[in-house]
XYZ file of C-alpha atoms in Angstrom:
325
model
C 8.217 18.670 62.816
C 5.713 17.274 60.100
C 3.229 14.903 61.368
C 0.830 12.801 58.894
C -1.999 11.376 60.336
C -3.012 8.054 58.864
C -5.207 6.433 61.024
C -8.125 6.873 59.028
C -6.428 5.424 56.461
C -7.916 1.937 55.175
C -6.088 -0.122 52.479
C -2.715 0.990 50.824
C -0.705 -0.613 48.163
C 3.072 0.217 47.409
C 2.069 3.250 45.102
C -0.002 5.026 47.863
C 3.448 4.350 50.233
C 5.267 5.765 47.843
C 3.423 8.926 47.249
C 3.112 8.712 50.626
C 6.970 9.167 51.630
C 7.792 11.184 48.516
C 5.491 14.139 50.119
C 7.797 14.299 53.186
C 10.271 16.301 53.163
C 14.071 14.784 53.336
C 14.774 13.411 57.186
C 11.676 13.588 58.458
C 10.820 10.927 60.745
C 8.938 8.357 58.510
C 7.322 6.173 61.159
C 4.033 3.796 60.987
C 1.617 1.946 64.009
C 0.855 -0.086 61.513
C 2.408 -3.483 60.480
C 1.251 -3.920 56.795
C 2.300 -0.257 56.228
C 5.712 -0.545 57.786
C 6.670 -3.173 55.692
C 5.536 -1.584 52.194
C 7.802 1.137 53.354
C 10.502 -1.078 53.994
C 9.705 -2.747 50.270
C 9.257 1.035 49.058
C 12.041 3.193 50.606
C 14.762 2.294 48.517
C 13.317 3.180 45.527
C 13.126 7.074 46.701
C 17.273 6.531 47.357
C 17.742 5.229 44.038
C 19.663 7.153 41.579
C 17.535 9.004 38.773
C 18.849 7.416 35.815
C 20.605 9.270 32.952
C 18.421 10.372 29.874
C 21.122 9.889 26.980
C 20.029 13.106 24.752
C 18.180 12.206 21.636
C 20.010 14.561 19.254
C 23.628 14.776 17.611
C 25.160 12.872 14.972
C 25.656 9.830 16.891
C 21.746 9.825 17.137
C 21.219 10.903 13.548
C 23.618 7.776 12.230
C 21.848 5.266 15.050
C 18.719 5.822 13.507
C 19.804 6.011 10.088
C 21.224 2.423 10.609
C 18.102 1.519 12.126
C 15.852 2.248 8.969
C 17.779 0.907 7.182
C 18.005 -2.555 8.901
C 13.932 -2.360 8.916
C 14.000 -2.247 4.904
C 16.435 -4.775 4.345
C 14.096 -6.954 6.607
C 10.973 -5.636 4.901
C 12.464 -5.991 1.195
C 13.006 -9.913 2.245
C 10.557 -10.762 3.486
C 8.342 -9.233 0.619
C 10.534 -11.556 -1.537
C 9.996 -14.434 0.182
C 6.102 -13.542 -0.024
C 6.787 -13.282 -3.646
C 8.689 -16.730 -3.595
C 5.552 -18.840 -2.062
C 3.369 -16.610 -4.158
C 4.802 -18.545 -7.504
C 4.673 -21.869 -5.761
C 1.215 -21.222 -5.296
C 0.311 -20.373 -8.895
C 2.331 -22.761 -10.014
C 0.380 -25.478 -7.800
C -2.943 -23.793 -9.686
C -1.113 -24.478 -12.834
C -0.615 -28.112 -12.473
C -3.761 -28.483 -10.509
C -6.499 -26.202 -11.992
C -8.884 -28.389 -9.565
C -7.119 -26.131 -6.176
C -8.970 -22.769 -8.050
C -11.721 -21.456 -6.116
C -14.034 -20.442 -8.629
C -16.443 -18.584 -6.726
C -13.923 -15.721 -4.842
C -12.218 -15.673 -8.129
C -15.337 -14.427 -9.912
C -16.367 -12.137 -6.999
C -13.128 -10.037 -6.820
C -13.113 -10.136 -10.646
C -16.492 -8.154 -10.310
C -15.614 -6.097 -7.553
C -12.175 -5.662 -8.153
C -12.050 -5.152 -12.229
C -15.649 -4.249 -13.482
C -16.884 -1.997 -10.439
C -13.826 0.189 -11.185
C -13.749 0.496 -15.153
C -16.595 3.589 -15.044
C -14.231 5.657 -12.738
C -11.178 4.307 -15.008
C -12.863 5.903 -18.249
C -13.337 9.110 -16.595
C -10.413 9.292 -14.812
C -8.120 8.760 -18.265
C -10.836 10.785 -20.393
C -9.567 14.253 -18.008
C -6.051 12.880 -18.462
C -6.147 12.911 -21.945
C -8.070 15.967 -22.373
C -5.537 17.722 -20.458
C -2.427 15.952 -22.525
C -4.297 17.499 -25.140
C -4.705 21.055 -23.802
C -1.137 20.713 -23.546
C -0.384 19.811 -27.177
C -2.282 22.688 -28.191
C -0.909 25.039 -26.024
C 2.866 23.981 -26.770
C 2.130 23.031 -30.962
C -0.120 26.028 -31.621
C 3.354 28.203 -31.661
C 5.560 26.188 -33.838
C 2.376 25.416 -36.339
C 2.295 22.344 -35.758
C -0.640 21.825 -33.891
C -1.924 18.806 -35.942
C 0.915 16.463 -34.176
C -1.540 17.024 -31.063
C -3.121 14.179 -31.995
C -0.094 11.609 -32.049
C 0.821 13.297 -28.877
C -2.522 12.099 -27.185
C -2.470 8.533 -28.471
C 0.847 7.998 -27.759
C 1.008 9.265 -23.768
C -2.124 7.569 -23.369
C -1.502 3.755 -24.577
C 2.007 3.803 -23.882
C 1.986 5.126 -20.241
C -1.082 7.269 -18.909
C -4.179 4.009 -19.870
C -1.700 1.299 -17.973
C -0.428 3.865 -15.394
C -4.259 5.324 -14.263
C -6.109 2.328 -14.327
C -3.229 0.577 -12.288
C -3.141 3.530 -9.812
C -7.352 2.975 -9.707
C -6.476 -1.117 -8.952
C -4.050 -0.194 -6.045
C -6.832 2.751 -3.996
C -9.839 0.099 -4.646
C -8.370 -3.304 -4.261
C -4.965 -3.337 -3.177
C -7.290 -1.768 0.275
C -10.103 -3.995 0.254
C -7.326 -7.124 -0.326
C -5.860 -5.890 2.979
C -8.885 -4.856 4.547
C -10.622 -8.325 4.112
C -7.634 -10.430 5.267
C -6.365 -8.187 7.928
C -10.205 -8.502 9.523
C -10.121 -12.557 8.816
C -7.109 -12.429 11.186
C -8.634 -9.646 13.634
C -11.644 -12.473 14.017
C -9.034 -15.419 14.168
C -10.629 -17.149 11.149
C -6.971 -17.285 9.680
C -5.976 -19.598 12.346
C -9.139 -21.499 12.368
C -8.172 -22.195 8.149
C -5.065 -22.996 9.315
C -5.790 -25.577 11.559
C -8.719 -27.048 9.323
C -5.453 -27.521 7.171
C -6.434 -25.352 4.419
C -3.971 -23.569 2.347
C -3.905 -19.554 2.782
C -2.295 -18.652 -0.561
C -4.903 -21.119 -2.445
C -7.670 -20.292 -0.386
C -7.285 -16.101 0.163
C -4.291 -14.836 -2.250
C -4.263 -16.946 -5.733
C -7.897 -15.868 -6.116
C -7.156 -12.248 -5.742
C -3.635 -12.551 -7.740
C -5.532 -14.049 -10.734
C -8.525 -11.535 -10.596
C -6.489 -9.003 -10.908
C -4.283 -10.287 -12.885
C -7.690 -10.701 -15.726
C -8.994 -7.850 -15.112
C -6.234 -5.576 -15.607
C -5.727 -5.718 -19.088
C -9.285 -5.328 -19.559
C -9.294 -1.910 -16.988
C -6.333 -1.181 -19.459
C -7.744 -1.122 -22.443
C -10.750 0.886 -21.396
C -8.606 3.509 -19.471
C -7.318 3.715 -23.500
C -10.512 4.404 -25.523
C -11.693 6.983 -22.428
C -8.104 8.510 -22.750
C -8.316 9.157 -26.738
C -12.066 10.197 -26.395
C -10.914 12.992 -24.285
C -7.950 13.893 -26.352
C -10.541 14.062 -29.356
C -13.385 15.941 -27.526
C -10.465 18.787 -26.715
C -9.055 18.760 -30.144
C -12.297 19.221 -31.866
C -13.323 22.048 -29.383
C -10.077 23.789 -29.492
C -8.681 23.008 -32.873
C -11.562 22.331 -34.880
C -10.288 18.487 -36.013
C -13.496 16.781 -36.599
C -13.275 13.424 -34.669
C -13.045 11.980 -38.066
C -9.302 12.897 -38.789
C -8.408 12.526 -35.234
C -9.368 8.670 -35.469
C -7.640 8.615 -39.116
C -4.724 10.708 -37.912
C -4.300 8.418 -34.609
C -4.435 4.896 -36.665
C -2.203 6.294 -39.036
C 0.683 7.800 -37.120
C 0.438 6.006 -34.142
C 1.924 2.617 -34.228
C -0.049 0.001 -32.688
C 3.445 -1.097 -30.879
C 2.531 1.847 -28.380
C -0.459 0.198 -27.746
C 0.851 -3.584 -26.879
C 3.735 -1.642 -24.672
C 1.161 -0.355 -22.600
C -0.490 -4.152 -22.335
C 2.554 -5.620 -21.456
C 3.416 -4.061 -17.978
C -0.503 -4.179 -17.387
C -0.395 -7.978 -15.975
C 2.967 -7.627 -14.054
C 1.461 -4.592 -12.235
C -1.874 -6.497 -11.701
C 0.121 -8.972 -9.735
C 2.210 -6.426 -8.010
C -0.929 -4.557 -6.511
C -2.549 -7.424 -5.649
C 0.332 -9.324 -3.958
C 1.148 -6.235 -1.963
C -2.461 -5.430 -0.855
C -2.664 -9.287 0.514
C 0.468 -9.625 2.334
C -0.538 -5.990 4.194
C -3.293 -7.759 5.268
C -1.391 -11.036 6.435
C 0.843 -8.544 8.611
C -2.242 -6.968 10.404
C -2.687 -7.658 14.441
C -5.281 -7.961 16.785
C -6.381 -4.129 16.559
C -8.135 -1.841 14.526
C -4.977 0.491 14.518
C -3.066 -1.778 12.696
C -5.914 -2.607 10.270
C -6.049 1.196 9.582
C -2.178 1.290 8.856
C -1.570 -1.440 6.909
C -4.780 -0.613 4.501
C -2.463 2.890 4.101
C 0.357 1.119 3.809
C -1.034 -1.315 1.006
C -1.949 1.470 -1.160
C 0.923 3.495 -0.754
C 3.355 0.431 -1.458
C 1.683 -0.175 -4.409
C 1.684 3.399 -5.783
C 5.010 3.339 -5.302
C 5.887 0.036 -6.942
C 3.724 1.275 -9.554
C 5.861 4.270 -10.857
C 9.212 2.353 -9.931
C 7.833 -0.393 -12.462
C 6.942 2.000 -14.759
C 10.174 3.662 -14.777
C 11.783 0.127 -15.221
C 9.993 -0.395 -17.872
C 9.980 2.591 -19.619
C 14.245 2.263 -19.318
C 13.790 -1.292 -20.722
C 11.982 -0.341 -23.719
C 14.446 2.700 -24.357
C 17.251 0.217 -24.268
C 15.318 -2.372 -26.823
C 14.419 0.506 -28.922
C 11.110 0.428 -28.833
């Protein structure tokens, strides 16, 4: 016979009772002096009776297909609400549009400078190495069938028709598509979105239109720059390499390069500007009350709109092949 000795024992709750009786062993004589302890085990007893319950196994094809069906559910809900985002996001520059007096001038001008102009240096030099390497490529490939002089349409065309638009977008989505997030996911960490909202301001005039039409300017202009530092690399390579003197390769490029290349690449620039930004600020929308969400939808913002990026692009690009162009 097993006998506990509790009468040094001060306060219990039903956790100590039940750790208690779950250390005898099975028909021992579970007796208590005390009242308060006699009726937690009363409360507690059944509980060590109970039944352990089943553990379904996590494996098979039924599990497979179960959560299969589940991710796919989680899209579908993802994709609408990221359209009805979208939806209240053209009612809002639409109410800009009619009422230019709703634009807040001063964020407007700030993310321009933070968003657009802080990133065109790292732009240049990020397209400059791309186009330098398209380059290296030409030569390597052209040198054998003697043609080595189309290296130079080669460059300006991968460069203003896809790489300029495609880099400097890519550049948009790491620096601002994050710090859009970041900046409205910590508004709502600090509860100043529900103090706007009950000051009756307007979240999409107030945080998002800004942002949308910053990048939205600013983009073309990233663009365009991601351009010249793409063709200066192209030329620095050829010249080294293939000794053409950076005065044919600018003759060579306005020649045989039509300038349509160049307005293709413009064209998807502002639809992408609004697709990075729009993404990076309804990330931040969806963050909680804790840091790790802030950390996860920051990752997810820029990963969402890398990914929107090259399925654009590839829309596009099938567009353009249909139109001939």
């Amino acid at each position: 016979m097993v006998a506990v000795d509790i009468s040094q024992l001060g306060r219990a709750d039903s956790a100590g009772i039940y750790a208690l009786l779950g250390a005898l062993t099975t028909g021992a004589e579970k007796r208590f002096d005390r009242e308060d302890l006699r009726r937690l085990a009363e409360i507690v007893h059944p509980a060590l009776e109970a039944a352990p319950t089943a553990v379904r196994a996590d494996h098979g094809i039924t599990a497979f297909f179960e959560r299969l069906g589940r991710a796919v559910v989680a899209e579908g809900i993802e994709v609408y609400r990221a359209l009805a985002f979208a939806g209240q996001l053209i009612l809002a520059l639409i109410r800009t549009a009619l009422r230019p007096r709703r634009l807040r001038l001063t964020p407007l001008v700030a993310v321009m400078e933070e968003a657009g102009l802080d990133g065109i240096p790292i732009t240049v030099i990020m397209t400059f190495f791309i186009g330098a390497v398209v380059a290296l490529v030409g030569v390597n490939i052209l040198v054998e069938f003697g043609v080595s002089v189309f290296t130079v349409q080669m460059v300006g065309v991968a460069i203003l028709r896809e790489f300029g638009v495609v880099i400097a977008a890519i550049l948009l989505a790491g620096r601002s598509a994050s710090a859009f997030a970041a900046q409205i996911g910590a508004m709502r960490m600090n509860q100043e979105i529900n103090a706007m909202q009950v000051m009756g301001v307007d979240l999409f005039d107030a945080l998002v239109v800004p942002r949308v039409l910053a990048a939205l300017l600013m983009m073309p202009l990233m663009t365009f720059c991601a351009d010249i530092g793409g063709i200066v690399g192209g030329l620095l390579v050829s010249w080294l390499t293939l000794d053409i003197s950076p005065v044919f390769f600018i003759n060579r490029t306005l020649e045989s390069v039509e300038i349509r290349h160049f307005w293709i690449g413009m064209s998807k620039a502002p639809f992408l500007a609004v697709v990075i930004a729009a993404t990076g600020c309804r990330q931040g929308f969806m963050v909680e009350g804790d840091t790790g969400s802030l950390g996860r939808r920051v990752t997810a913002a820029v990963v969402q709109s890398v990914f929107l990026i090259i399925m654009f692009d590839a829309i596009f690009a099938m567009i353009f092949t249909e139109l001939d162009l």
